[in-house]
Each structure stands twice: as C-alpha cells, then as structure tokens.
Coordinates of C-alpha atoms in Angstrom, one line a residue:
M22 CA 0.0 0.0 0.0
N23 CA 3.0 2.4 0.5
I24 CA 3.8 2.1 -3.2
M25 CA 0.2 2.9 -4.1
D26 CA 0.1 5.9 -1.7
E27 CA 3.2 7.3 -3.3
E28 CA 2.0 6.8 -6.8
K29 CA -1.4 8.5 -6.4
A30 CA 0.4 11.8 -5.7
K31 CA 2.3 11.6 -9.0
T32 CA 1.4 13.4 -12.2
V33 CA 1.9 11.3 -15.3
G34 CA 2.2 13.4 -18.5
S35 CA -0.6 15.7 -19.6
G36 CA -3.4 13.1 -19.2
S37 CA -2.6 11.5 -15.9
F38 CA -4.5 11.4 -12.7
S39 CA -3.3 13.1 -9.5
E40 CA -4.3 13.1 -5.9
Q41 CA -6.8 15.9 -6.4
R42 CA -8.8 13.7 -8.7
E43 CA -9.8 11.6 -5.7
E44 CA -12.8 13.8 -5.4
D45 CA -13.6 13.7 -9.1
P46 CA -17.0 15.3 -9.5
T47 CA -18.0 13.0 -12.2
L48 CA -17.8 10.1 -9.7
Q49 CA -20.0 11.8 -7.1
E50 CA -23.8 11.4 -6.7
A51 CA -25.1 14.9 -7.2
H52 CA -27.8 16.8 -9.0
D53 CA -25.4 17.8 -11.8
T54 CA -24.2 14.3 -12.8
L55 CA -25.6 10.9 -13.8
H56 CA -27.8 9.2 -11.2
R57 CA -27.3 5.6 -10.1
G58 CA -30.8 4.5 -10.9
L59 CA -30.4 1.2 -12.7
K60 CA -31.5 -1.7 -10.4
A61 CA -29.9 -5.1 -10.4
R62 CA -32.8 -6.8 -12.3
Q63 CA -32.7 -4.0 -14.9
I64 CA -29.0 -4.4 -15.5
S65 CA -29.2 -8.1 -15.7
M66 CA -32.0 -8.0 -18.2
I67 CA -30.5 -5.2 -20.2
A68 CA -27.3 -7.1 -20.5
L69 CA -29.2 -10.2 -21.5
G70 CA -31.5 -8.5 -24.0
G71 CA -28.9 -6.1 -25.2
A72 CA -26.8 -8.9 -26.6
V73 CA -29.7 -10.4 -28.4
G74 CA -30.2 -7.9 -31.2
T75 CA -31.2 -7.6 -34.8
G76 CA -27.9 -9.0 -36.0
L77 CA -29.0 -12.4 -34.9
I78 CA -32.8 -12.3 -35.6
I79 CA -32.4 -10.7 -39.0
G80 CA -28.8 -10.5 -40.2
S81 CA -28.1 -14.2 -39.6
G82 CA -29.9 -14.9 -42.9
T83 CA -26.9 -13.3 -44.7
G84 CA -24.5 -15.6 -42.9
L85 CA -26.5 -18.7 -43.7
R86 CA -26.7 -17.7 -47.4
R87 CA -22.9 -17.2 -47.6
G88 CA -21.5 -19.7 -45.2
G89 CA -24.0 -22.5 -45.1
P90 CA -25.4 -24.1 -41.9
L91 CA -22.1 -25.5 -40.5
G92 CA -20.1 -22.4 -41.5
L93 CA -22.7 -20.3 -39.7
L94 CA -22.5 -22.4 -36.6
I95 CA -18.7 -22.5 -36.4
G96 CA -18.4 -18.8 -37.2
Y97 CA -20.8 -17.6 -34.6
S98 CA -19.3 -20.0 -32.0
F99 CA -15.8 -18.8 -32.6
V100 CA -16.7 -15.1 -32.5
G101 CA -18.9 -15.7 -29.6
F102 CA -15.9 -17.0 -27.6
V103 CA -13.9 -13.9 -28.5
C104 CA -16.9 -11.8 -27.4
Y105 CA -16.9 -13.6 -24.1
L106 CA -13.2 -12.9 -23.6
V107 CA -13.8 -9.2 -24.2
M108 CA -16.7 -9.1 -21.8
V109 CA -14.9 -10.7 -18.9
S110 CA -12.0 -8.3 -19.5
L111 CA -14.3 -5.4 -19.3
G112 CA -16.1 -6.8 -16.3
E113 CA -12.8 -7.0 -14.3
M114 CA -12.0 -3.4 -14.9
A115 CA -15.6 -2.2 -14.4
A116 CA -16.0 -4.1 -11.1
Y117 CA -12.7 -2.6 -9.8
L118 CA -13.4 1.0 -10.9
P119 CA -17.1 1.5 -11.9
H120 CA -16.7 5.1 -12.9
K121 CA -19.0 7.2 -15.2
K122 CA -16.5 7.7 -18.0
G123 CA -17.1 4.6 -20.0
F124 CA -14.5 2.7 -22.0
S125 CA -12.5 5.8 -22.9
G126 CA -11.9 6.4 -19.2
Y127 CA -10.1 3.1 -18.9
A128 CA -8.1 3.7 -22.0
S129 CA -7.1 7.2 -20.8
R130 CA -6.2 5.9 -17.3
F131 CA -4.4 2.6 -18.1
V132 CA -2.9 3.3 -21.6
D133 CA -2.7 6.8 -23.0
P134 CA -5.1 9.8 -22.8
A135 CA -4.8 10.0 -26.6
L136 CA -6.2 6.5 -27.0
G137 CA -9.0 7.3 -24.6
F138 CA -9.9 10.3 -26.8
A139 CA -9.9 8.3 -30.0
L140 CA -11.8 5.4 -28.5
G141 CA -14.5 7.7 -27.0
W142 CA -15.2 9.4 -30.3
N143 CA -14.9 6.1 -32.2
Y144 CA -17.6 4.6 -29.9
L145 CA -19.8 7.7 -30.2
M146 CA -19.6 7.6 -34.0
K147 CA -20.7 3.9 -33.8
Y148 CA -23.9 4.8 -32.0
L149 CA -24.6 7.9 -34.1
I150 CA -24.8 5.4 -37.0
V151 CA -26.2 2.3 -35.4
T152 CA -29.3 4.1 -34.0
P153 CA -30.7 5.2 -37.5
N154 CA -29.5 1.8 -38.8
N155 CA -31.8 0.0 -36.4
L156 CA -34.6 2.4 -37.3
L157 CA -34.0 1.4 -40.9
R158 CA -34.6 -2.2 -39.7
V159 CA -38.0 -1.0 -38.5
E160 CA -38.8 -0.2 -42.1
A161 CA -37.6 -3.7 -43.0
V162 CA -40.0 -5.1 -40.4
L163 CA -42.9 -3.0 -41.7
T164 CA -42.2 -3.9 -45.3
L165 CA -41.8 -7.7 -45.7
N166 CA -44.4 -9.4 -47.8
N167 CA -46.2 -8.4 -51.1
L168 CA -44.2 -6.8 -53.8
H169 CA -44.8 -3.1 -54.0
L170 CA -42.8 -0.3 -55.8
L171 CA -42.0 2.8 -53.7
P172 CA -42.2 5.9 -55.9
S173 CA -39.3 7.5 -54.1
S174 CA -37.0 4.5 -54.2
A175 CA -34.4 4.0 -57.0
A176 CA -34.3 0.3 -56.6
G177 CA -38.0 0.3 -56.0
V178 CA -38.7 -3.3 -54.8
V179 CA -39.7 -3.6 -51.2
I180 CA -41.9 -6.3 -49.7
R181 CA -44.9 -5.0 -47.7
Y182 CA -46.1 -6.8 -44.7
W183 CA -48.8 -5.0 -42.7
D184 CA -49.0 -1.9 -44.9
T185 CA -49.3 -3.6 -48.2
Q186 CA -50.6 -0.5 -50.0
A187 CA -48.1 1.9 -48.5
K188 CA -50.9 4.1 -47.3
V189 CA -48.6 5.7 -44.7
H190 CA -45.3 7.0 -46.1
I191 CA -42.3 5.4 -44.4
A192 CA -41.0 8.8 -43.4
V193 CA -44.0 9.2 -41.2
W194 CA -43.3 5.9 -39.4
M195 CA -39.6 6.9 -39.0
T196 CA -40.6 10.3 -37.4
I197 CA -42.9 8.6 -34.9
F198 CA -40.3 6.1 -33.8
I199 CA -37.6 8.8 -33.5
A200 CA -39.9 10.8 -31.3
L201 CA -40.8 7.8 -29.2
I202 CA -37.2 6.7 -28.3
F203 CA -36.3 10.4 -27.7
I204 CA -39.1 10.8 -25.1
V205 CA -38.2 7.6 -23.3
N206 CA -34.6 8.7 -22.9
L207 CA -35.6 12.2 -21.9
L208 CA -37.7 10.8 -19.0
G209 CA -34.6 9.6 -17.2
V210 CA -32.7 6.4 -16.4
R211 CA -35.3 4.9 -14.2
V212 CA -38.0 5.1 -16.9
F213 CA -35.5 3.9 -19.5
G214 CA -34.3 1.0 -17.3
E215 CA -37.8 -0.1 -16.5
L216 CA -38.9 0.0 -20.1
E217 CA -35.8 -1.9 -21.3
F218 CA -36.3 -4.4 -18.6
W219 CA -39.7 -5.4 -20.0
L220 CA -38.7 -5.1 -23.6
S221 CA -35.6 -7.2 -23.0
S222 CA -37.8 -9.7 -21.2
I223 CA -40.1 -10.0 -24.2
K224 CA -37.0 -10.3 -26.5
V225 CA -35.7 -13.2 -24.5
L226 CA -39.0 -15.0 -24.3
A227 CA -39.6 -14.4 -28.0
L228 CA -36.2 -15.8 -29.0
I229 CA -36.7 -18.8 -26.7
G230 CA -40.1 -19.3 -28.4
L231 CA -38.5 -19.0 -31.9
I232 CA -35.8 -21.6 -31.0
L233 CA -38.4 -24.0 -29.7
M234 CA -40.6 -23.4 -32.8
G235 CA -37.6 -24.2 -35.0
I236 CA -36.9 -27.5 -33.1
I237 CA -40.6 -28.5 -33.3
V238 CA -40.8 -27.7 -37.0
D239 CA -37.6 -29.6 -37.7
L240 CA -38.9 -32.7 -35.9
G241 CA -42.1 -32.7 -38.0
G242 CA -44.4 -30.5 -36.0
N243 CA -45.5 -28.4 -39.0
P244 CA -48.6 -28.4 -41.2
K245 CA -46.8 -30.5 -43.8
H246 CA -45.8 -33.1 -41.1
D247 CA -42.4 -33.1 -42.8
R248 CA -39.6 -34.2 -40.5
I249 CA -36.5 -32.3 -41.8
G250 CA -33.7 -33.4 -39.5
F251 CA -30.4 -32.5 -41.0
R252 CA -31.8 -32.6 -44.6
Y253 CA -30.5 -29.1 -45.5
W254 CA -27.0 -30.0 -44.3
K255 CA -26.9 -32.7 -47.0
D256 CA -28.7 -30.6 -49.7
P257 CA -27.6 -27.9 -50.5
G258 CA -24.8 -28.9 -48.1
V259 CA -23.0 -27.8 -44.8
F260 CA -21.0 -25.1 -46.5
S261 CA -22.0 -22.6 -49.2
H262 CA -19.8 -21.1 -52.0
Y263 CA -19.3 -17.3 -51.8
L264 CA -17.9 -15.4 -54.8
K265 CA -15.8 -18.4 -55.9
E266 CA -16.4 -22.1 -56.5
G267 CA -14.6 -25.0 -54.8
G268 CA -12.7 -24.9 -51.6
L269 CA -11.8 -21.2 -51.9
G270 CA -15.5 -20.3 -52.2
K271 CA -16.3 -22.3 -49.1
F272 CA -13.5 -20.6 -47.2
L273 CA -14.6 -17.1 -48.4
G274 CA -18.2 -18.0 -47.3
F275 CA -16.9 -19.0 -43.8
W276 CA -14.9 -15.8 -43.5
A277 CA -17.9 -13.7 -44.5
V278 CA -19.8 -15.4 -41.6
M279 CA -17.0 -14.2 -39.2
T280 CA -17.6 -10.6 -40.3
N281 CA -21.4 -11.1 -40.1
A282 CA -21.1 -12.6 -36.6
L283 CA -18.8 -9.8 -35.4
F284 CA -21.6 -7.4 -36.3
A285 CA -24.2 -9.5 -34.6
Y286 CA -22.3 -9.5 -31.3
M287 CA -21.7 -5.8 -31.4
G288 CA -23.6 -4.2 -28.4
T289 CA -22.8 -6.8 -25.8
E290 CA -20.3 -4.4 -24.4
L291 CA -23.0 -1.8 -23.5
I292 CA -23.0 -3.1 -20.0
G293 CA -19.7 -1.2 -19.6
V294 CA -21.6 2.1 -20.2
T295 CA -24.3 1.3 -17.7
V296 CA -21.8 1.0 -14.8
G297 CA -22.0 4.8 -14.2
E298 CA -25.7 4.6 -13.5
A299 CA -25.9 1.1 -11.8
E300 CA -26.8 0.5 -8.2
N301 CA -24.1 -1.4 -6.3
P302 CA -22.1 -1.9 -9.5
R303 CA -19.4 -4.0 -7.9
K304 CA -21.9 -6.8 -7.3
N305 CA -24.3 -6.3 -10.2
I306 CA -21.9 -5.8 -13.1
P307 CA -19.9 -9.0 -12.5
K308 CA -23.2 -10.9 -12.0
A309 CA -24.4 -9.7 -15.4
I310 CA -21.0 -10.3 -17.1
K311 CA -20.9 -13.9 -15.8
R312 CA -24.2 -14.7 -17.6
T313 CA -22.7 -13.7 -20.9
F314 CA -21.4 -17.2 -21.5
W315 CA -24.8 -18.8 -21.2
R316 CA -26.4 -16.0 -23.2
I317 CA -24.1 -16.6 -26.1
L318 CA -24.4 -20.4 -25.9
V319 CA -28.2 -20.6 -25.7
F320 CA -29.3 -17.7 -27.8
Y321 CA -26.6 -17.2 -30.4
I322 CA -25.3 -20.7 -30.9
G323 CA -28.6 -22.3 -30.3
G324 CA -30.4 -19.8 -32.6
V325 CA -28.1 -20.2 -35.6
F326 CA -28.0 -24.0 -35.2
V327 CA -31.8 -24.1 -35.4
I328 CA -31.8 -21.6 -38.3
G329 CA -29.4 -23.9 -40.2
L330 CA -31.8 -26.8 -39.7
I331 CA -35.1 -25.3 -40.9
V332 CA -34.0 -23.0 -43.7
P333 CA -31.9 -24.1 -46.7
S334 CA -28.9 -21.8 -47.4
N335 CA -30.0 -21.4 -51.0
D336 CA -33.5 -20.1 -50.2
P337 CA -34.1 -17.1 -52.4
N338 CA -36.0 -15.3 -49.7
L339 CA -32.9 -14.9 -47.4
F340 CA -31.7 -11.3 -47.3
V341 CA -28.3 -10.5 -48.6
A342 CA -27.5 -6.8 -48.2
T343 CA -25.2 -6.7 -51.2
K344 CA -28.0 -7.4 -53.6
A345 CA -30.2 -4.3 -54.0
K346 CA -33.0 -6.2 -55.7
T347 CA -33.7 -8.2 -52.5
G348 CA -35.4 -5.2 -50.8
A349 CA -35.8 -5.2 -47.1
A350 CA -34.2 -7.6 -44.6
A351 CA -36.0 -10.9 -44.0
S352 CA -35.6 -12.9 -40.9
P353 CA -34.8 -16.6 -41.4
F354 CA -37.6 -17.4 -38.9
V355 CA -40.1 -15.6 -41.0
V356 CA -38.8 -17.5 -44.1
A357 CA -39.2 -20.8 -42.3
A358 CA -42.8 -20.0 -41.1
T359 CA -43.7 -19.0 -44.7
N360 CA -42.1 -22.1 -46.3
F361 CA -44.0 -24.5 -44.1
G362 CA -47.3 -22.7 -44.4
I363 CA -47.7 -21.9 -40.7
R364 CA -50.5 -19.4 -40.9
G365 CA -50.4 -16.3 -38.6
L366 CA -47.1 -17.2 -37.1
N367 CA -45.3 -14.9 -39.5
H368 CA -47.2 -12.0 -38.1
V369 CA -46.3 -13.0 -34.5
I370 CA -42.6 -13.2 -35.5
N371 CA -42.9 -9.9 -37.3
G372 CA -44.3 -8.3 -34.2
A373 CA -41.5 -9.8 -32.1
I374 CA -38.9 -8.4 -34.5
L375 CA -40.5 -5.0 -34.3
I376 CA -39.9 -5.1 -30.5
F377 CA -36.3 -6.2 -31.1
V378 CA -35.4 -3.3 -33.3
M379 CA -37.3 -0.7 -31.3
S380 CA -35.5 -1.9 -28.1
A381 CA -32.2 -1.8 -29.9
A382 CA -32.7 1.7 -31.2
N383 CA -33.8 2.9 -27.7
S384 CA -30.8 1.5 -26.0
D385 CA -28.5 2.7 -28.8
L386 CA -29.7 6.3 -28.2
Y387 CA -29.0 5.9 -24.5
I388 CA -25.5 4.6 -25.0
G389 CA -24.7 7.3 -27.5
S390 CA -25.8 10.1 -25.2
R391 CA -23.9 8.6 -22.2
T392 CA -20.7 8.2 -24.3
L393 CA -20.8 11.9 -25.4
Y394 CA -21.4 12.9 -21.8
A395 CA -18.4 10.8 -20.6
L396 CA -16.2 12.5 -23.2
A397 CA -17.4 16.0 -22.1
A398 CA -16.8 15.0 -18.4
E399 CA -13.1 14.2 -19.3
G400 CA -12.7 17.5 -21.2
K401 CA -12.6 15.7 -24.6
A402 CA -15.8 17.1 -25.9
P403 CA -17.5 20.5 -25.6
A404 CA -18.4 21.3 -22.0
I405 CA -22.1 21.8 -22.9
F406 CA -22.5 18.1 -23.4
K407 CA -21.8 17.4 -19.7
K408 CA -24.9 19.3 -18.6
V409 CA -27.6 17.2 -17.1
S410 CA -31.2 17.8 -16.0
K411 CA -32.4 17.4 -12.4
G412 CA -33.3 13.9 -13.3
G413 CA -29.8 13.0 -14.3
V414 CA -30.4 13.1 -18.1
P415 CA -27.6 14.6 -20.2
W416 CA -30.1 16.4 -22.4
P417 CA -27.7 18.3 -24.7
A418 CA -25.9 15.0 -25.6
L419 CA -29.3 13.4 -26.1
L420 CA -30.4 16.1 -28.5
F421 CA -27.2 15.8 -30.4
C422 CA -27.4 12.0 -30.8
T423 CA -31.1 12.2 -31.7
A424 CA -30.4 14.7 -34.5
F425 CA -28.3 11.9 -36.3
C426 CA -31.4 9.8 -36.5
A427 CA -32.4 11.9 -39.5
L428 CA -30.1 9.7 -41.5
V429 CA -33.0 7.3 -41.8
Y430 CA -34.6 9.7 -44.3
L431 CA -31.8 8.8 -46.7
N432 CA -33.8 5.7 -47.4
T433 CA -36.6 7.6 -49.1
T434 CA -34.3 8.2 -52.1
S435 CA -31.9 5.2 -52.0
S436 CA -32.1 1.5 -51.8
A437 CA -32.7 0.2 -48.2
A438 CA -30.4 -2.7 -48.9
Q439 CA -27.5 -0.5 -50.1
V440 CA -27.8 2.0 -47.3
F441 CA -28.0 -0.9 -44.8
T442 CA -24.7 -2.3 -46.3
Y443 CA -22.9 1.0 -45.8
F444 CA -24.1 1.3 -42.2
V445 CA -23.1 -2.3 -41.4
N446 CA -19.6 -1.7 -42.7
L447 CA -19.1 1.4 -40.6
V448 CA -20.7 0.0 -37.5
T449 CA -18.6 -3.3 -37.6
F450 CA -15.3 -1.4 -37.9
F451 CA -16.2 1.0 -35.0
G452 CA -17.4 -1.8 -32.8
A453 CA -14.3 -4.0 -33.6
T454 CA -12.0 -1.1 -32.7
T455 CA -13.8 -0.8 -29.4
W456 CA -13.3 -4.5 -28.6
M457 CA -9.6 -4.1 -29.4
C458 CA -9.2 -1.0 -27.2
I459 CA -11.0 -2.8 -24.3
S460 CA -8.7 -5.7 -24.6
L461 CA -5.6 -3.5 -24.8
S462 CA -6.8 -1.5 -21.7
H463 CA -7.2 -4.7 -19.8
I464 CA -3.8 -6.0 -20.8
R465 CA -2.3 -2.8 -19.4
F466 CA -4.5 -2.9 -16.3
M467 CA -3.3 -6.5 -15.5
K468 CA 0.4 -5.5 -16.1
A469 CA 0.0 -2.4 -13.9
L470 CA -1.5 -4.5 -11.1
K471 CA 1.5 -6.9 -11.3
V472 CA 4.1 -4.1 -11.3
Q473 CA 2.5 -2.3 -8.4
G474 CA 2.3 -5.5 -6.3
I475 CA -1.5 -5.9 -6.4
S476 CA -2.8 -9.5 -6.8
R477 CA -5.7 -10.0 -9.1
D478 CA -7.1 -12.4 -6.5
Q479 CA -7.9 -9.2 -4.4
L480 CA -10.2 -7.8 -7.2
P481 CA -14.0 -7.8 -6.8
Y482 CA -14.2 -9.9 -10.0
K483 CA -11.4 -11.9 -11.5
A484 CA -11.8 -12.6 -15.2
P485 CA -11.2 -16.2 -16.4
F486 CA -8.8 -17.2 -19.2
Q487 CA -6.4 -14.4 -18.4
P488 CA -3.9 -13.0 -19.1
W489 CA -3.8 -14.8 -22.5
G490 CA -7.6 -14.2 -23.2
S491 CA -7.2 -10.5 -23.8
Y492 CA -4.2 -11.0 -26.1
F493 CA -6.2 -13.6 -28.1
A494 CA -9.3 -11.4 -28.3
F495 CA -7.2 -8.5 -29.5
V496 CA -5.3 -10.4 -32.2
V497 CA -8.4 -12.3 -33.6
T498 CA -10.5 -9.1 -33.7
A499 CA -7.7 -7.3 -35.5
I500 CA -7.4 -10.0 -38.1
I501 CA -11.1 -10.2 -38.8
T502 CA -11.4 -6.4 -39.0
F503 CA -8.4 -6.2 -41.4
F504 CA -9.8 -8.7 -43.8
K505 CA -13.5 -8.0 -43.4
G506 CA -13.6 -6.0 -46.6
F507 CA -12.2 -8.7 -48.9
D508 CA -15.3 -9.0 -50.9
T509 CA -15.0 -5.3 -52.0
F510 CA -12.2 -6.5 -54.4
M511 CA -14.4 -9.3 -55.9
P512 CA -15.4 -7.4 -58.0
W513 CA -14.0 -4.0 -57.0
N514 CA -16.6 -1.8 -55.3
H515 CA -15.1 1.5 -54.2
K516 CA -18.1 2.5 -52.2
N517 CA -18.1 -0.6 -50.0
F518 CA -14.3 -0.4 -49.7
I519 CA -14.4 3.1 -48.4
T520 CA -17.1 2.4 -45.8
S521 CA -15.3 -0.8 -44.8
Y522 CA -12.1 0.9 -44.0
I523 CA -12.7 4.6 -43.6
G524 CA -12.9 4.1 -39.8
A525 CA -9.1 3.3 -39.7
P526 CA -7.7 6.6 -40.9
V527 CA -10.4 8.5 -38.8
F528 CA -9.3 6.6 -35.7
L529 CA -5.6 7.1 -36.4
A530 CA -6.2 10.8 -37.1
M531 CA -8.0 11.4 -33.8
W532 CA -5.3 9.4 -31.9
L533 CA -2.3 11.1 -33.5
G534 CA -4.0 14.5 -33.5
Y535 CA -4.7 14.5 -29.8
K536 CA -1.3 12.9 -29.0
L537 CA 0.7 15.6 -30.9
Y538 CA -1.4 18.5 -29.7
H539 CA -1.4 17.5 -26.0
K540 CA 2.0 15.8 -26.2
T541 CA 0.8 12.7 -24.3
K542 CA 2.8 9.6 -23.8
V543 CA 2.0 6.0 -23.0
I544 CA 1.7 5.9 -19.2
P545 CA 4.5 3.8 -17.6
L546 CA 3.1 0.8 -15.8
E547 CA 4.5 1.9 -12.4
D548 CA 2.7 5.3 -12.9
V549 CA -0.7 3.9 -13.9
D550 CA -3.2 5.3 -11.4
L551 CA -5.1 2.5 -9.7
I552 CA -6.3 4.6 -6.8
S553 CA -7.9 8.0 -7.7
G554 CA -11.7 7.9 -7.5
K555 CA -11.8 4.5 -5.9
K556 CA -12.4 5.8 -2.4
A557 CA -15.5 7.7 -3.5
I558 CA -16.9 4.5 -5.1
D559 CA -16.1 2.5 -2.0
D560 CA -18.0 5.0 0.2
E561 CA -20.9 5.0 -2.2
E562 CA -21.1 1.2 -2.1
E563 CA -21.0 1.2 1.7
R564 CA -23.9 3.8 1.8
Y565 CA -25.9 1.6 -0.6
L566 CA -25.3 -1.6 1.4
A567 CA -26.2 0.2 4.6
E568 CA -29.5 1.5 3.1
Q569 CA -30.3 -2.0 1.9
A570 CA -29.5 -3.5 5.3
A571 CA -31.8 -0.9 7.0
K572 CA -34.7 -2.2 5.0
G573 CA -34.4 -5.6 6.6
P574 CA -34.4 -9.1 5.1
R575 CA -36.2 -9.6 1.8
T576 CA -39.4 -11.7 1.8
R577 CA -39.7 -15.0 0.2
W578 CA -41.6 -13.5 -2.8
Q579 CA -39.0 -10.8 -3.2
R580 CA -36.2 -13.5 -3.3
I581 CA -38.2 -15.5 -5.9
W582 CA -38.6 -12.3 -8.0
D583 CA -34.8 -11.6 -7.7
A584 CA -34.1 -15.2 -8.9
L585 CA -36.4 -14.8 -11.9

C-alpha cells in the first residue's frame, strides 16, 4: 500500500490522474451528474437482452446464405468465444473501478489519454450510426411481404407486410419512432431502465419461443408433417460457396460469416456504459457479465443452429445486403414459417422483430448520449454536453445524438439494402475497434497490477482465461477487421471499400492529433493510477449496502422475483 500511496500523488504526462482527482465530481452522486438509478434486475435483463439484437434475428440470414449451416454455426461459435473474452476483461475493470467515463476512461487511465480520446469518439460515432441503422430495420419489419414499388426509391422493390398498399409514407413511421425513443430517454434512467427491462424480457421470451418453434418444425411438428432433421445439411450442403467455387468459395463464405457474426455480437459491451448509473455496480456488473457465456451459448449458438436446420442456405428469400433487388431484410424465422405454411405465425414473428429493433434503437440512443457525456466529463468534448437535467439526463448530448437519427430519411431516395450495407460496414469497424481497445486497456490494467504489487485475487471480480484471453481477443478481432472488406475486391466496389475501412484513418487521425497537440505519452506501468476515485466509489457502495440492510431481510416472494 505504501507504493500505491506514493503513486497516487504523481502526475503522469498531460493526461494522468493526480491526488486531487480523488474527489472527481463525475464520480459523485449529485444533481449535476448521472444518477445511479439502474437496479440489479434491470442491469441483468438489459445485459441479457442487449446482446440479443437484430444482427441475430435478421442478419443471420446473410451468414446462412454465404457460409452454409455449418459455416454459420462455427463462425458464430468462434466469434462468440472472442466476445466472451472481451466481456470478462471489461467486467474485471468495471468491477474494480465502476466510474462514469465509459471505455474511454479506462483507455485514458491505463494506456494513454490520446487512446481514450480516439476510443471515445470512435464509440460515439458507432452509436450515431447504429441508431438510425436500427430504425431502418424497423422499415424492414414493416415492409416484408407483397411486392410493391416505392415511388421514391431508385431500386423500387420492397416487400410490404402489414401496410401492403403503402398508405402511410415510411418517413411518417420513422418520425414517430424517433420521437418515441427520444421521449423515453428524456424521462430519465429509471424510466429507460424499466422499459428496457420489460422489452428485453419480451425479446428473451420471443427468442426462446423461436428456437423451440424451430426445433418442433424440424422434428415434423409443422402443417406438412415433414420431418426435416439434417436434410438441409446434405442438400444444399453444410458449406456454401461465396464469390468463388470449390474450396476457396467455401473458405470465403466462412470468412464472410465471421464478419457477419462480429456485427451480430456488437452491443454486448453496452453493460460497460451502464456502470456509471448502476446501483451497487461491484456486485451487479460481475453478475451480469458472468451470464454472458450462457447468453451466447443458448441464444446465439442455439439460434443459428436451429436456423441452419429449418432454412436451406440457397433459399431465395434470405436477405443478402449486397443485392439491391432483394429489398428489405427478411428474418430466417419468417422465411421458415412461410415455407412451411404456418398461418399467422409470421405476423407474430414480425411483431417480435419490431420489438427487437425498437428496443435496440432505444438502448443505442441511451449509449450514444452517455458516451458523449463521458467525453465531455473528461474534457474531450465541448463542455455543454456534460450538462444534465435534475433527473440526471444529459439532455444536450441526447439532443445531439437524436439529430443523427435523421439519417433514416436517406432511405426515401436510396435502396434500403445499399444504405444498410454502408451502415453495417461502418458499425462493424467502429465496434471491432472498441473491442480491441477494451482488450488493450485490460492488458495494461493487468500489467500495472503486477508491477505495483497488487494481486488479481484481491479484485471484486477476476476474469477467467487471463492473461492470454485479452491477447487472443485483440489479435483475432484485429485479423477479422483487417480482412473484413475482402469482398470489395471481388469485384472491385469502391463505395463498400471506403465504408469498410474509412474508420481506420479516422481513428488514427484522432489518436495522433490528440497525441501531438497535447504531447501525451503511453503511461509507464508503475505510474498507472489505480487509486484515484476508488475511495468515492467504496464510500458510495457502503452507503448503498447500509441502506439495503436498514430495509431488513427480503421476503420469500422478493427473493423469488430476484431469482427470476
């Protein structure tokens, strides 16, 4: 402890922490900062439902078409393991220091302030794009069945589901949904947390129902009484050919699945943003993180396995974003229900998907506004964005992020499929960069602990598979990201190439620009600050536990509710 006491008084470069930051106002519970209003059940369900997004329920059709059922299963399993390694790494840092500065705060503190600046803005740009991207998916949900030509669309072909005659212009629907998610976020974290709790609950139940439906249909419980088994693994086969024939085509298909899976898992790290508004984060965050393994195994691996059983990979109804003529995104579950003539079920599935995408857009807007607030709190964004309402809502940041939702109106003049492709390419790169920075921050965190004589056994949560897990996650994510745009060369597509890789020079420019302007350096391991702000969080945790103890023991029904 003597070493730690000496270190916390040091100043490290221009971006280091000093003793005066022990009372960092962004870590104090006050009227001018974020409020810790997210309860344990809300955090657990947000973490559970947040990882089950539209990438699985809709985008998996692209992976099946390109990689085949076995390629889809292997790809999602492998990337799922990488995702788990990133999550446990984040959980270890978040449990030790659950501050309100998000991922960029860990990068600034454990690596280099310049990296924190670049990471923060990188993550913000992701959510400035992914929110309208999910609203575009709402259009995909509202437009899935009978062929209808949109007068304002260049490609023209969109499949209408509930509004077959296009009586209501899609721009009207987009405006309604934007207003809805804005109001929910404006009402505060308690309202947001409660709504997301129930929406995530519905998402989880719906996906369980879809997986069970797939198993029943596969075993012959369908109107045709046709037991499928592994028929589609034999014909058209376990692997698909993508861009090329033969073994090369199969490998390219599998690699395309890896990129598709990377996009599908994006968003699981959102639990790291909620730590600043979580009650008793040292207990609740690790609890939510530990469930990531089962979440990935049951929902993602189980989901894609069932999809590969009930839908052939050569089904023409599967959505592939690179083909403009295919129109809006179609869920493989909807395709299966239609193929087997299960009447009415497609409407139920369509309603469930609508909840999926609305919940995703709602949480995306929340994450974006909190990321911008965290940047402003660190002095890395205009100070106006750290203003909050009496209810703890960073309203200037919320308004800024909501304004970017206007990107959805691009779809009134361009093909939904093409716009969706551009967005996916950008979001995947920004999300992958975030994973790499989280892994790098954790590597530095573990090294700093060792150099300063602190055992990881003393931490509130000790991540498994470490220290090699973070190295493995960093390297694999980097490789997938570097080669993710391979299909832009086959044939050459300059638009997709730019959107696939434009994030790299943007990230480097932000990192180098901040580094040169502020003359920051990588923080030496012996100078990494592991103390500042920790006492305030410790005191806050003690107050919370004392308040809970004063309420007396929980009743049997309350314990049952907690377990559920």
